[in-house]
Amino acid sequence: MVAVPDTATEVAWEPCARARWEALFRAAGKSSLEQAWAYGQAVESEHGLTVERGLVAAGGEPLALVQSFCRHRALVRFTRVMRGPVWLIDPLQDPRASQVCAAVADHYRRRRFGDFLLWLAELPQDARSDAMLRALGLRPVVTGYSSVWLDLDPPLETLRAKLHGKWRNALQQAEKSGITVEAVDHPRRLNQMLLLYDRFRRKKRFLGPNGDFIAALARADRDAVIALTARRDRDLVAGVILVRHGAAATYLASWTSDAGRAGQAHNLLLWRGIETLKADDCRWLDLGGVNTESQPGIARFKLGLGGDVFTLAGTYL
């Protein structure tokens, strides 16, 4: 007989110390980088926003974690929740999920007139998710965000077999090309890598975190940042940055040169990153967003890993 959650128990918001946050964050399994404690510290230091974190619980049972970013402008308080909450229950199966969402909305909109909440909820694009958020008086303002989850539990041999044929062939080419991969484990070398990344980002004019933000993430939790570079004939030709958060990780940033692109360095770097994550008992890899319309080449590269595409309900106000 399956136990039914007691929906009569009051769902309440409470503060959460870092040690407990990190333990619950890992227990959640899949989690977003934007809800990680270190990410909040980086946003605070680089963007000057106020970070607030809370645990939503019922009768002492943790249900969800929420991290928000707030800015005051005159009499207006603007709060943004990105890819939250981190669910400790199934939001589409547990009836208390609607109470969790109500607690989040009430917490950020009840203070006074002039409080606004912009919320990219960690809820799937589904009629039930939309109904749950609309019931709180929220309305969609931005369409759903999509990415790919790669399950890292299977053996490496299985993960490699699931790669799309072109992706696997490119990896084999890179492995035979003489490219060497190195882990960046010193702040000075990380800064050098980030300078190359920023130069590449400006040249290609793509949106993404800048080098200063990634450096702030590394200061907040150095062990969380996995930075890998590729060399060919002693020259740096490409790099990738993955960030661990709880039992998951996110493919955050990358750069390449013409030589790196010709040698399929990115395939080798990301595969080495997957090997590193598995060695650290990381269970999930979020490939950091896919957009087949604006970035079809990058989307094909990420989809080639054979993960599962997901789309969130969208941003609500």
PDB file of C-alpha atoms in Angstrom:
ATOM      1  CA  MET A   1       0.000   0.000   0.000  1.00  0.00           C
ATOM      2  CA  VAL A   2       1.424   3.390  -1.048  1.00  0.00           C
ATOM      3  CA  ALA A   3       1.412   6.106   1.616  1.00  0.00           C
ATOM      4  CA  VAL A   4      -0.456   9.258   0.592  1.00  0.00           C
ATOM      5  CA  PRO A   5       1.164  12.552   1.649  1.00  0.00           C
ATOM      6  CA  ASP A   6      -0.782  14.515   4.248  1.00  0.00           C
ATOM      7  CA  THR A   7      -1.757  17.642   2.322  1.00  0.00           C
ATOM      8  CA  ALA A   8      -3.422  19.048   5.448  1.00  0.00           C
ATOM      9  CA  THR A   9      -0.011  19.609   7.057  1.00  0.00           C
ATOM     10  CA  GLU A  10       0.990  23.249   6.659  1.00  0.00           C
ATOM     11  CA  VAL A  11       3.716  23.913   4.123  1.00  0.00           C
ATOM     12  CA  ALA A  12       6.082  26.505   5.539  1.00  0.00           C
ATOM     13  CA  TRP A  13       9.115  28.487   4.424  1.00  0.00           C
ATOM     14  CA  GLU A  14      12.181  28.390   6.656  1.00  0.00           C
ATOM     15  CA  PRO A  15      15.845  29.447   6.430  1.00  0.00           C
ATOM     16  CA  CYS A  16      18.422  26.792   5.586  1.00  0.00           C
ATOM     17  CA  ALA A  17      22.079  26.699   6.648  1.00  0.00           C
ATOM     18  CA  ARG A  18      24.653  25.792   4.014  1.00  0.00           C
ATOM     19  CA  ALA A  19      25.534  22.337   5.390  1.00  0.00           C
ATOM     20  CA  ARG A  20      21.919  21.207   5.290  1.00  0.00           C
ATOM     21  CA  TRP A  21      21.350  22.886   1.921  1.00  0.00           C
ATOM     22  CA  GLU A  22      24.265  21.027   0.353  1.00  0.00           C
ATOM     23  CA  ALA A  23      23.114  17.682   1.786  1.00  0.00           C
ATOM     24  CA  LEU A  24      19.543  18.121   0.520  1.00  0.00           C
ATOM     25  CA  PHE A  25      20.802  19.486  -2.800  1.00  0.00           C
ATOM     26  CA  ARG A  26      22.765  16.301  -3.398  1.00  0.00           C
ATOM     27  CA  ALA A  27      19.860  14.123  -2.267  1.00  0.00           C
ATOM     28  CA  ALA A  28      17.654  15.792  -4.909  1.00  0.00           C
ATOM     29  CA  GLY A  29      19.609  14.117  -7.736  1.00  0.00           C
ATOM     30  CA  LYS A  30      18.871  16.322 -10.729  1.00  0.00           C
ATOM     31  CA  SER A  31      19.485  19.965  -9.848  1.00  0.00           C
ATOM     32  CA  SER A  32      20.148  23.180 -11.740  1.00  0.00           C
ATOM     33  CA  LEU A  33      23.379  25.157 -11.478  1.00  0.00           C
ATOM     34  CA  GLU A  34      21.369  28.364 -10.968  1.00  0.00           C
ATOM     35  CA  GLN A  35      20.138  27.015  -7.632  1.00  0.00           C
ATOM     36  CA  ALA A  36      23.590  26.008  -6.341  1.00  0.00           C
ATOM     37  CA  TRP A  37      24.908  27.835  -3.281  1.00  0.00           C
ATOM     38  CA  ALA A  38      28.198  28.733  -4.997  1.00  0.00           C
ATOM     39  CA  TYR A  39      26.305  30.133  -7.993  1.00  0.00           C
ATOM     40  CA  GLY A  40      24.435  32.428  -5.619  1.00  0.00           C
ATOM     41  CA  GLN A  41      27.702  33.633  -4.119  1.00  0.00           C
ATOM     42  CA  ALA A  42      29.071  34.392  -7.595  1.00  0.00           C
ATOM     43  CA  VAL A  43      25.935  36.345  -8.553  1.00  0.00           C
ATOM     44  CA  GLU A  44      26.162  38.292  -5.313  1.00  0.00           C
ATOM     45  CA  SER A  45      29.797  39.273  -5.833  1.00  0.00           C
ATOM     46  CA  GLU A  46      29.684  39.950  -9.579  1.00  0.00           C
ATOM     47  CA  HIS A  47      26.209  41.428 -10.097  1.00  0.00           C
ATOM     48  CA  GLY A  48      25.491  43.026  -6.735  1.00  0.00           C
ATOM     49  CA  LEU A  49      22.193  41.243  -6.236  1.00  0.00           C
ATOM     50  CA  THR A  50      20.856  40.088  -2.888  1.00  0.00           C
ATOM     51  CA  VAL A  51      20.640  36.312  -2.601  1.00  0.00           C
ATOM     52  CA  GLU A  52      17.956  34.683  -0.480  1.00  0.00           C
ATOM     53  CA  ARG A  53      17.668  30.968   0.156  1.00  0.00           C
ATOM     54  CA  GLY A  54      14.878  29.010   1.753  1.00  0.00           C
ATOM     55  CA  LEU A  55      13.678  25.502   2.479  1.00  0.00           C
ATOM     56  CA  VAL A  56      10.006  24.673   1.967  1.00  0.00           C
ATOM     57  CA  ALA A  57       8.930  21.903   4.322  1.00  0.00           C
ATOM     58  CA  ALA A  58       5.776  20.259   5.688  1.00  0.00           C
ATOM     59  CA  GLY A  59       5.698  18.759   9.156  1.00  0.00           C
ATOM     60  CA  GLY A  60       9.486  18.675   9.240  1.00  0.00           C
ATOM     61  CA  GLU A  61       9.762  16.932   5.851  1.00  0.00           C
ATOM     62  CA  PRO A  62      11.843  18.908   3.302  1.00  0.00           C
ATOM     63  CA  LEU A  63       9.961  19.372   0.038  1.00  0.00           C
ATOM     64  CA  ALA A  64      12.000  21.868  -1.981  1.00  0.00           C
ATOM     65  CA  LEU A  65      14.911  24.311  -1.928  1.00  0.00           C
ATOM     66  CA  VAL A  66      14.664  27.801  -3.434  1.00  0.00           C
ATOM     67  CA  GLN A  67      17.394  30.337  -4.202  1.00  0.00           C
ATOM     68  CA  SER A  68      16.389  33.780  -5.446  1.00  0.00           C
ATOM     69  CA  PHE A  69      18.113  36.950  -6.636  1.00  0.00           C
ATOM     70  CA  CYS A  70      16.680  40.310  -5.608  1.00  0.00           C
ATOM     71  CA  ARG A  71      17.252  43.908  -6.648  1.00  0.00           C
ATOM     72  CA  HIS A  72      15.738  47.070  -5.180  1.00  0.00           C
ATOM     73  CA  ARG A  73      14.880  50.016  -7.414  1.00  0.00           C
ATOM     74  CA  ALA A  74      13.334  52.908  -5.499  1.00  0.00           C
ATOM     75  CA  LEU A  75      10.072  51.477  -4.109  1.00  0.00           C
ATOM     76  CA  VAL A  76      10.197  48.361  -6.264  1.00  0.00           C
ATOM     77  CA  ARG A  77      11.635  44.996  -5.182  1.00  0.00           C
ATOM     78  CA  PHE A  78      12.305  42.729  -8.150  1.00  0.00           C
ATOM     79  CA  THR A  79      12.947  39.032  -7.416  1.00  0.00           C
ATOM     80  CA  ARG A  80      14.076  36.425  -9.912  1.00  0.00           C
ATOM     81  CA  VAL A  81      14.025  32.653  -9.385  1.00  0.00           C
ATOM     82  CA  MET A  82      15.929  30.786 -12.082  1.00  0.00           C
ATOM     83  CA  ARG A  83      15.263  27.073 -12.516  1.00  0.00           C
ATOM     84  CA  GLY A  84      13.888  26.631  -9.041  1.00  0.00           C
ATOM     85  CA  PRO A  85      12.835  25.108  -6.844  1.00  0.00           C
ATOM     86  CA  VAL A  86      15.104  22.126  -6.453  1.00  0.00           C
ATOM     87  CA  TRP A  87      12.493  19.463  -5.855  1.00  0.00           C
ATOM     88  CA  LEU A  88      12.783  16.837  -3.137  1.00  0.00           C
ATOM     89  CA  ILE A  89       9.406  15.422  -4.202  1.00  0.00           C
ATOM     90  CA  ASP A  90       7.941  14.663  -7.621  1.00  0.00           C
ATOM     91  CA  PRO A  91       6.238  17.933  -8.634  1.00  0.00           C
ATOM     92  CA  LEU A  92       3.780  16.233 -10.982  1.00  0.00           C
ATOM     93  CA  GLN A  93       2.883  13.306  -8.693  1.00  0.00           C
ATOM     94  CA  ASP A  94       2.910  14.767  -5.179  1.00  0.00           C
ATOM     95  CA  PRO A  95      -0.130  16.979  -4.457  1.00  0.00           C
ATOM     96  CA  ARG A  96       1.977  19.119  -2.101  1.00  0.00           C
ATOM     97  CA  ALA A  97       3.848  20.561  -5.107  1.00  0.00           C
ATOM     98  CA  SER A  98       1.110  23.148  -5.625  1.00  0.00           C
ATOM     99  CA  GLN A  99       1.500  24.191  -1.987  1.00  0.00           C
ATOM    100  CA  VAL A 100       5.241  24.557  -2.493  1.00  0.00           C
ATOM    101  CA  CYS A 101       4.650  26.816  -5.481  1.00  0.00           C
ATOM    102  CA  ALA A 102       2.133  28.839  -3.489  1.00  0.00           C
ATOM    103  CA  ALA A 103       4.638  29.228  -0.650  1.00  0.00           C
ATOM    104  CA  VAL A 104       7.276  30.508  -3.076  1.00  0.00           C
ATOM    105  CA  ALA A 105       4.891  32.975  -4.728  1.00  0.00           C
ATOM    106  CA  ASP A 106       3.535  34.201  -1.386  1.00  0.00           C
ATOM    107  CA  HIS A 107       7.008  34.642   0.076  1.00  0.00           C
ATOM    108  CA  TYR A 108       8.132  36.993  -2.662  1.00  0.00           C
ATOM    109  CA  ARG A 109       4.892  38.859  -3.390  1.00  0.00           C
ATOM    110  CA  ARG A 110       3.277  39.351   0.018  1.00  0.00           C
ATOM    111  CA  ARG A 111       5.598  41.959   1.506  1.00  0.00           C
ATOM    112  CA  ARG A 112       4.153  45.138  -0.011  1.00  0.00           C
ATOM    113  CA  PHE A 113       2.947  46.765  -3.206  1.00  0.00           C
ATOM    114  CA  GLY A 114       5.821  46.916  -5.672  1.00  0.00           C
ATOM    115  CA  ASP A 115       7.089  43.348  -5.143  1.00  0.00           C
ATOM    116  CA  PHE A 116       7.530  41.491  -8.432  1.00  0.00           C
ATOM    117  CA  LEU A 117       8.501  37.879  -9.036  1.00  0.00           C
ATOM    118  CA  LEU A 118       9.969  36.663 -12.348  1.00  0.00           C
ATOM    119  CA  TRP A 119      10.042  32.885 -12.124  1.00  0.00           C
ATOM    120  CA  LEU A 120      11.530  30.261 -14.440  1.00  0.00           C
ATOM    121  CA  ALA A 121      10.093  27.315 -12.543  1.00  0.00           C
ATOM    122  CA  GLU A 122      11.767  23.901 -12.617  1.00  0.00           C
ATOM    123  CA  LEU A 123       8.555  22.379 -13.926  1.00  0.00           C
ATOM    124  CA  PRO A 124       8.157  20.552 -17.242  1.00  0.00           C
ATOM    125  CA  GLN A 125       6.307  22.100 -20.156  1.00  0.00           C
ATOM    126  CA  ASP A 126       2.984  20.514 -19.312  1.00  0.00           C
ATOM    127  CA  ALA A 127      -0.633  21.609 -18.916  1.00  0.00           C
ATOM    128  CA  ARG A 128      -0.467  20.675 -15.237  1.00  0.00           C
ATOM    129  CA  SER A 129       2.545  22.942 -14.666  1.00  0.00           C
ATOM    130  CA  ASP A 130       0.834  25.842 -16.436  1.00  0.00           C
ATOM    131  CA  ALA A 131      -2.338  25.375 -14.406  1.00  0.00           C
ATOM    132  CA  MET A 132      -0.348  25.237 -11.160  1.00  0.00           C
ATOM    133  CA  LEU A 133       1.364  28.568 -11.878  1.00  0.00           C
ATOM    134  CA  ARG A 134      -1.676  30.329 -13.320  1.00  0.00           C
ATOM    135  CA  ALA A 135      -3.640  29.407 -10.188  1.00  0.00           C
ATOM    136  CA  LEU A 136      -1.226  31.672  -8.293  1.00  0.00           C
ATOM    137  CA  GLY A 137      -2.020  34.645 -10.516  1.00  0.00           C
ATOM    138  CA  LEU A 138       1.154  34.229 -12.583  1.00  0.00           C
ATOM    139  CA  ARG A 139       1.204  34.487 -16.358  1.00  0.00           C
ATOM    140  CA  PRO A 140       3.802  33.251 -18.893  1.00  0.00           C
ATOM    141  CA  VAL A 141       6.035  35.984 -20.341  1.00  0.00           C
ATOM    142  CA  VAL A 142       8.855  33.924 -21.917  1.00  0.00           C
ATOM    143  CA  THR A 143       8.545  30.569 -23.666  1.00  0.00           C
ATOM    144  CA  GLY A 144      10.066  27.395 -22.241  1.00  0.00           C
ATOM    145  CA  TYR A 145      13.770  26.779 -21.758  1.00  0.00           C
ATOM    146  CA  SER A 146      15.198  23.545 -23.211  1.00  0.00           C
ATOM    147  CA  SER A 147      18.290  21.531 -22.391  1.00  0.00           C
ATOM    148  CA  VAL A 148      19.532  17.939 -22.278  1.00  0.00           C
ATOM    149  CA  TRP A 149      20.053  15.659 -19.284  1.00  0.00           C
ATOM    150  CA  LEU A 150      22.716  13.000 -19.698  1.00  0.00           C
ATOM    151  CA  ASP A 151      22.395  10.096 -17.247  1.00  0.00           C
ATOM    152  CA  LEU A 152      25.922   9.253 -16.057  1.00  0.00           C
ATOM    153  CA  ASP A 153      25.001   6.104 -14.148  1.00  0.00           C
ATOM    154  CA  PRO A 154      25.658   3.607 -16.986  1.00  0.00           C
ATOM    155  CA  PRO A 155      29.224   2.347 -17.548  1.00  0.00           C
ATOM    156  CA  LEU A 156      31.453   4.393 -19.842  1.00  0.00           C
ATOM    157  CA  GLU A 157      31.198   1.676 -22.487  1.00  0.00           C
ATOM    158  CA  THR A 158      27.408   2.047 -22.529  1.00  0.00           C
ATOM    159  CA  LEU A 159      27.590   5.848 -22.656  1.00  0.00           C
ATOM    160  CA  ARG A 160      30.022   5.643 -25.560  1.00  0.00           C
ATOM    161  CA  ALA A 161      27.779   3.219 -27.427  1.00  0.00           C
ATOM    162  CA  LYS A 162      24.862   5.675 -27.048  1.00  0.00           C
ATOM    163  CA  LEU A 163      26.785   8.490 -28.756  1.00  0.00           C
ATOM    164  CA  HIS A 164      25.450   9.386 -32.175  1.00  0.00           C
ATOM    165  CA  GLY A 165      27.621   7.958 -34.954  1.00  0.00           C
ATOM    166  CA  LYS A 166      29.119  11.256 -36.140  1.00  0.00           C
ATOM    167  CA  TRP A 167      29.861  12.301 -32.558  1.00  0.00           C
ATOM    168  CA  ARG A 168      31.592   9.010 -31.783  1.00  0.00           C
ATOM    169  CA  ASN A 169      33.594   9.180 -35.017  1.00  0.00           C
ATOM    170  CA  ALA A 170      34.737  12.714 -34.168  1.00  0.00           C
ATOM    171  CA  LEU A 171      35.805  11.502 -30.721  1.00  0.00           C
ATOM    172  CA  GLN A 172      37.817   8.670 -32.264  1.00  0.00           C
ATOM    173  CA  GLN A 173      39.438  11.144 -34.656  1.00  0.00           C
ATOM    174  CA  ALA A 174      40.408  13.418 -31.764  1.00  0.00           C
ATOM    175  CA  GLU A 175      41.854  10.523 -29.788  1.00  0.00           C
ATOM    176  CA  LYS A 176      44.158   9.682 -32.731  1.00  0.00           C
ATOM    177  CA  SER A 177      45.106  13.277 -33.597  1.00  0.00           C
ATOM    178  CA  GLY A 178      47.775  13.850 -30.988  1.00  0.00           C
ATOM    179  CA  ILE A 179      45.664  16.278 -28.947  1.00  0.00           C
ATOM    180  CA  THR A 180      46.392  16.092 -25.214  1.00  0.00           C
ATOM    181  CA  VAL A 181      43.941  17.068 -22.496  1.00  0.00           C
ATOM    182  CA  GLU A 182      45.024  18.711 -19.244  1.00  0.00           C
ATOM    183  CA  ALA A 183      43.104  19.586 -16.089  1.00  0.00           C
ATOM    184  CA  VAL A 184      43.515  23.220 -15.050  1.00  0.00           C
ATOM    185  CA  ASP A 185      44.227  23.119 -11.336  1.00  0.00           C
ATOM    186  CA  HIS A 186      45.943  26.475 -10.655  1.00  0.00           C
ATOM    187  CA  PRO A 187      44.205  29.907 -10.471  1.00  0.00           C
ATOM    188  CA  ARG A 188      46.766  31.497 -12.797  1.00  0.00           C
ATOM    189  CA  ARG A 189      46.209  28.855 -15.477  1.00  0.00           C
ATOM    190  CA  LEU A 190      42.450  29.169 -15.029  1.00  0.00           C
ATOM    191  CA  ASN A 191      42.704  32.933 -15.572  1.00  0.00           C
ATOM    192  CA  GLN A 192      44.702  32.329 -18.746  1.00  0.00           C
ATOM    193  CA  MET A 193      42.035  29.956 -19.991  1.00  0.00           C
ATOM    194  CA  LEU A 194      39.268  32.449 -19.157  1.00  0.00           C
ATOM    195  CA  LEU A 195      41.020  35.206 -21.108  1.00  0.00           C
ATOM    196  CA  LEU A 196      40.985  32.970 -24.187  1.00  0.00           C
ATOM    197  CA  TYR A 197      37.351  32.097 -23.530  1.00  0.00           C
ATOM    198  CA  ASP A 198      36.327  35.780 -23.227  1.00  0.00           C
ATOM    199  CA  ARG A 199      38.160  36.616 -26.449  1.00  0.00           C
ATOM    200  CA  PHE A 200      36.336  33.771 -28.228  1.00  0.00           C
ATOM    201  CA  ARG A 201      32.973  34.816 -26.716  1.00  0.00           C
ATOM    202  CA  ARG A 202      33.353  38.413 -27.921  1.00  0.00           C
ATOM    203  CA  LYS A 203      34.490  37.301 -31.375  1.00  0.00           C
ATOM    204  CA  LYS A 204      31.525  34.957 -31.817  1.00  0.00           C
ATOM    205  CA  ARG A 205      29.123  37.391 -30.089  1.00  0.00           C
ATOM    206  CA  PHE A 206      27.319  34.740 -28.120  1.00  0.00           C
ATOM    207  CA  LEU A 207      25.601  35.150 -24.787  1.00  0.00           C
ATOM    208  CA  GLY A 208      26.952  33.347 -21.781  1.00  0.00           C
ATOM    209  CA  PRO A 209      28.716  33.889 -18.479  1.00  0.00           C
ATOM    210  CA  ASN A 210      31.866  35.974 -18.773  1.00  0.00           C
ATOM    211  CA  GLY A 211      35.251  34.955 -17.432  1.00  0.00           C
ATOM    212  CA  ASP A 212      34.916  37.098 -14.301  1.00  0.00           C
ATOM    213  CA  PHE A 213      31.727  35.273 -13.329  1.00  0.00           C
ATOM    214  CA  ILE A 214      33.328  31.856 -13.856  1.00  0.00           C
ATOM    215  CA  ALA A 215      36.316  32.962 -11.778  1.00  0.00           C
ATOM    216  CA  ALA A 216      33.896  34.034  -9.022  1.00  0.00           C
ATOM    217  CA  LEU A 217      32.284  30.587  -9.169  1.00  0.00           C
ATOM    218  CA  ALA A 218      35.698  28.995  -8.746  1.00  0.00           C
ATOM    219  CA  ARG A 219      36.428  31.209  -5.728  1.00  0.00           C
ATOM    220  CA  ALA A 220      33.080  30.238  -4.181  1.00  0.00           C
ATOM    221  CA  ASP A 221      33.757  26.515  -4.640  1.00  0.00           C
ATOM    222  CA  ARG A 222      37.027  25.650  -6.372  1.00  0.00           C
ATOM    223  CA  ASP A 223      36.394  21.915  -6.225  1.00  0.00           C
ATOM    224  CA  ALA A 224      33.152  22.353  -8.141  1.00  0.00           C
ATOM    225  CA  VAL A 225      34.779  23.789 -11.277  1.00  0.00           C
ATOM    226  CA  ILE A 226      36.261  21.309 -13.748  1.00  0.00           C
ATOM    227  CA  ALA A 227      38.365  23.187 -16.309  1.00  0.00           C
ATOM    228  CA  LEU A 228      39.979  21.170 -19.109  1.00  0.00           C
ATOM    229  CA  THR A 229      42.196  22.406 -21.926  1.00  0.00           C
ATOM    230  CA  ALA A 230      43.349  20.759 -25.133  1.00  0.00           C
ATOM    231  CA  ARG A 231      46.861  21.189 -26.553  1.00  0.00           C
ATOM    232  CA  ARG A 232      48.261  20.394 -29.934  1.00  0.00           C
ATOM    233  CA  ASP A 233      52.001  20.807 -30.478  1.00  0.00           C
ATOM    234  CA  ARG A 234      52.165  22.695 -27.159  1.00  0.00           C
ATOM    235  CA  ASP A 235      49.573  25.256 -28.262  1.00  0.00           C
ATOM    236  CA  LEU A 236      46.288  25.664 -26.428  1.00  0.00           C
ATOM    237  CA  VAL A 237      43.574  24.938 -28.979  1.00  0.00           C
ATOM    238  CA  ALA A 238      40.339  24.518 -26.951  1.00  0.00           C
ATOM    239  CA  GLY A 239      38.854  24.401 -23.483  1.00  0.00           C
ATOM    240  CA  VAL A 240      35.678  23.444 -21.617  1.00  0.00           C
ATOM    241  CA  ILE A 241      34.346  24.227 -18.155  1.00  0.00           C
ATOM    242  CA  LEU A 242      31.949  21.983 -16.263  1.00  0.00           C
ATOM    243  CA  VAL A 243      30.563  22.860 -12.833  1.00  0.00           C
ATOM    244  CA  ARG A 244      29.459  20.277 -10.268  1.00  0.00           C
ATOM    245  CA  HIS A 245      26.460  21.003  -8.036  1.00  0.00           C
ATOM    246  CA  GLY A 246      25.167  18.303  -5.738  1.00  0.00           C
ATOM    247  CA  ALA A 247      24.809  15.017  -7.615  1.00  0.00           C
ATOM    248  CA  ALA A 248      24.700  16.825 -10.964  1.00  0.00           C
ATOM    249  CA  ALA A 249      26.917  19.020 -13.123  1.00  0.00           C
ATOM    250  CA  THR A 250      26.457  21.566 -15.909  1.00  0.00           C
ATOM    251  CA  TYR A 251      28.397  22.103 -19.132  1.00  0.00           C
ATOM    252  CA  LEU A 252      28.902  25.838 -18.623  1.00  0.00           C
ATOM    253  CA  ALA A 253      31.390  27.236 -21.136  1.00  0.00           C
ATOM    254  CA  SER A 254      33.797  26.399 -23.934  1.00  0.00           C
ATOM    255  CA  TRP A 255      36.082  27.945 -26.528  1.00  0.00           C
ATOM    256  CA  THR A 256      38.080  26.684 -29.494  1.00  0.00           C
ATOM    257  CA  SER A 257      40.539  27.728 -32.171  1.00  0.00           C
ATOM    258  CA  ASP A 258      40.633  26.707 -35.824  1.00  0.00           C
ATOM    259  CA  ALA A 259      43.147  23.995 -34.924  1.00  0.00           C
ATOM    260  CA  GLY A 260      40.916  22.752 -32.110  1.00  0.00           C
ATOM    261  CA  ARG A 261      37.899  22.647 -34.390  1.00  0.00           C
ATOM    262  CA  ALA A 262      39.816  20.790 -37.084  1.00  0.00           C
ATOM    263  CA  GLY A 263      41.033  18.234 -34.553  1.00  0.00           C
ATOM    264  CA  GLN A 264      37.561  17.684 -32.985  1.00  0.00           C
ATOM    265  CA  ALA A 265      39.028  18.817 -29.646  1.00  0.00           C
ATOM    266  CA  HIS A 266      35.623  19.590 -28.121  1.00  0.00           C
ATOM    267  CA  ASN A 267      34.454  16.015 -28.440  1.00  0.00           C
ATOM    268  CA  LEU A 268      37.557  14.785 -26.645  1.00  0.00           C
ATOM    269  CA  LEU A 269      37.365  17.473 -23.946  1.00  0.00           C
ATOM    270  CA  LEU A 270      33.731  16.788 -23.141  1.00  0.00           C
ATOM    271  CA  TRP A 271      34.310  13.038 -23.086  1.00  0.00           C
ATOM    272  CA  ARG A 272      37.219  13.493 -20.658  1.00  0.00           C
ATOM    273  CA  GLY A 273      34.936  15.682 -18.589  1.00  0.00           C
ATOM    274  CA  ILE A 274      32.342  12.906 -18.460  1.00  0.00           C
ATOM    275  CA  GLU A 275      35.035  10.477 -17.317  1.00  0.00           C
ATOM    276  CA  THR A 276      36.027  12.910 -14.547  1.00  0.00           C
ATOM    277  CA  LEU A 277      32.433  13.377 -13.406  1.00  0.00           C
ATOM    278  CA  LYS A 278      31.821   9.640 -13.250  1.00  0.00           C
ATOM    279  CA  ALA A 279      34.994   9.161 -11.211  1.00  0.00           C
ATOM    280  CA  ASP A 280      33.586  11.714  -8.741  1.00  0.00           C
ATOM    281  CA  ASP A 281      30.241   9.870  -8.492  1.00  0.00           C
ATOM    282  CA  CYS A 282      28.348  12.586 -10.353  1.00  0.00           C
ATOM    283  CA  ARG A 283      25.048  11.145 -11.592  1.00  0.00           C
ATOM    284  CA  TRP A 284      23.718  13.711 -14.077  1.00  0.00           C
ATOM    285  CA  LEU A 285      25.095  16.185 -16.615  1.00  0.00           C
ATOM    286  CA  ASP A 286      23.000  19.128 -17.810  1.00  0.00           C
ATOM    287  CA  LEU A 287      24.355  20.161 -21.207  1.00  0.00           C
ATOM    288  CA  GLY A 288      23.597  23.821 -20.572  1.00  0.00           C
ATOM    289  CA  GLY A 289      20.711  24.623 -22.895  1.00  0.00           C
ATOM    290  CA  VAL A 290      19.820  23.819 -26.509  1.00  0.00           C
ATOM    291  CA  ASN A 291      18.279  26.083 -29.123  1.00  0.00           C
ATOM    292  CA  THR A 292      17.871  24.477 -32.530  1.00  0.00           C
ATOM    293  CA  GLU A 293      16.779  27.782 -34.115  1.00  0.00           C
ATOM    294  CA  SER A 294      19.433  30.282 -32.997  1.00  0.00           C
ATOM    295  CA  GLN A 295      22.326  27.834 -32.436  1.00  0.00           C
ATOM    296  CA  PRO A 296      21.658  24.729 -34.538  1.00  0.00           C
ATOM    297  CA  GLY A 297      25.313  23.622 -34.684  1.00  0.00           C
ATOM    298  CA  ILE A 298      25.789  23.764 -30.919  1.00  0.00           C
ATOM    299  CA  ALA A 299      22.437  22.020 -30.426  1.00  0.00           C
ATOM    300  CA  ARG A 300      23.472  19.160 -32.752  1.00  0.00           C
ATOM    301  CA  PHE A 301      26.745  18.788 -30.845  1.00  0.00           C
ATOM    302  CA  LYS A 302      24.954  18.496 -27.495  1.00  0.00           C
ATOM    303  CA  LEU A 303      22.220  16.226 -28.814  1.00  0.00           C
ATOM    304  CA  GLY A 304      24.929  13.948 -30.223  1.00  0.00           C
ATOM    305  CA  LEU A 305      25.729  12.750 -26.711  1.00  0.00           C
ATOM    306  CA  GLY A 306      22.468  10.794 -26.682  1.00  0.00           C
ATOM    307  CA  GLY A 307      20.855  12.423 -23.637  1.00  0.00           C
ATOM    308  CA  ASP A 308      17.200  13.228 -22.969  1.00  0.00           C
ATOM    309  CA  VAL A 309      15.847  16.602 -24.077  1.00  0.00           C
ATOM    310  CA  PHE A 310      13.639  18.443 -21.594  1.00  0.00           C
ATOM    311  CA  THR A 311      11.715  21.705 -21.830  1.00  0.00           C
ATOM    312  CA  LEU A 312      10.529  23.754 -18.871  1.00  0.00           C
ATOM    313  CA  ALA A 313       7.165  25.461 -18.604  1.00  0.00           C
ATOM    314  CA  GLY A 314       8.666  28.916 -19.203  1.00  0.00           C
ATOM    315  CA  THR A 315       9.158  32.146 -17.285  1.00  0.00           C
ATOM    316  CA  TYR A 316       6.128  33.505 -15.403  1.00  0.00           C
ATOM    317  CA  LEU A 317       5.434  36.915 -13.900  1.00  0.00           C
TER     318      LEU A 317
END
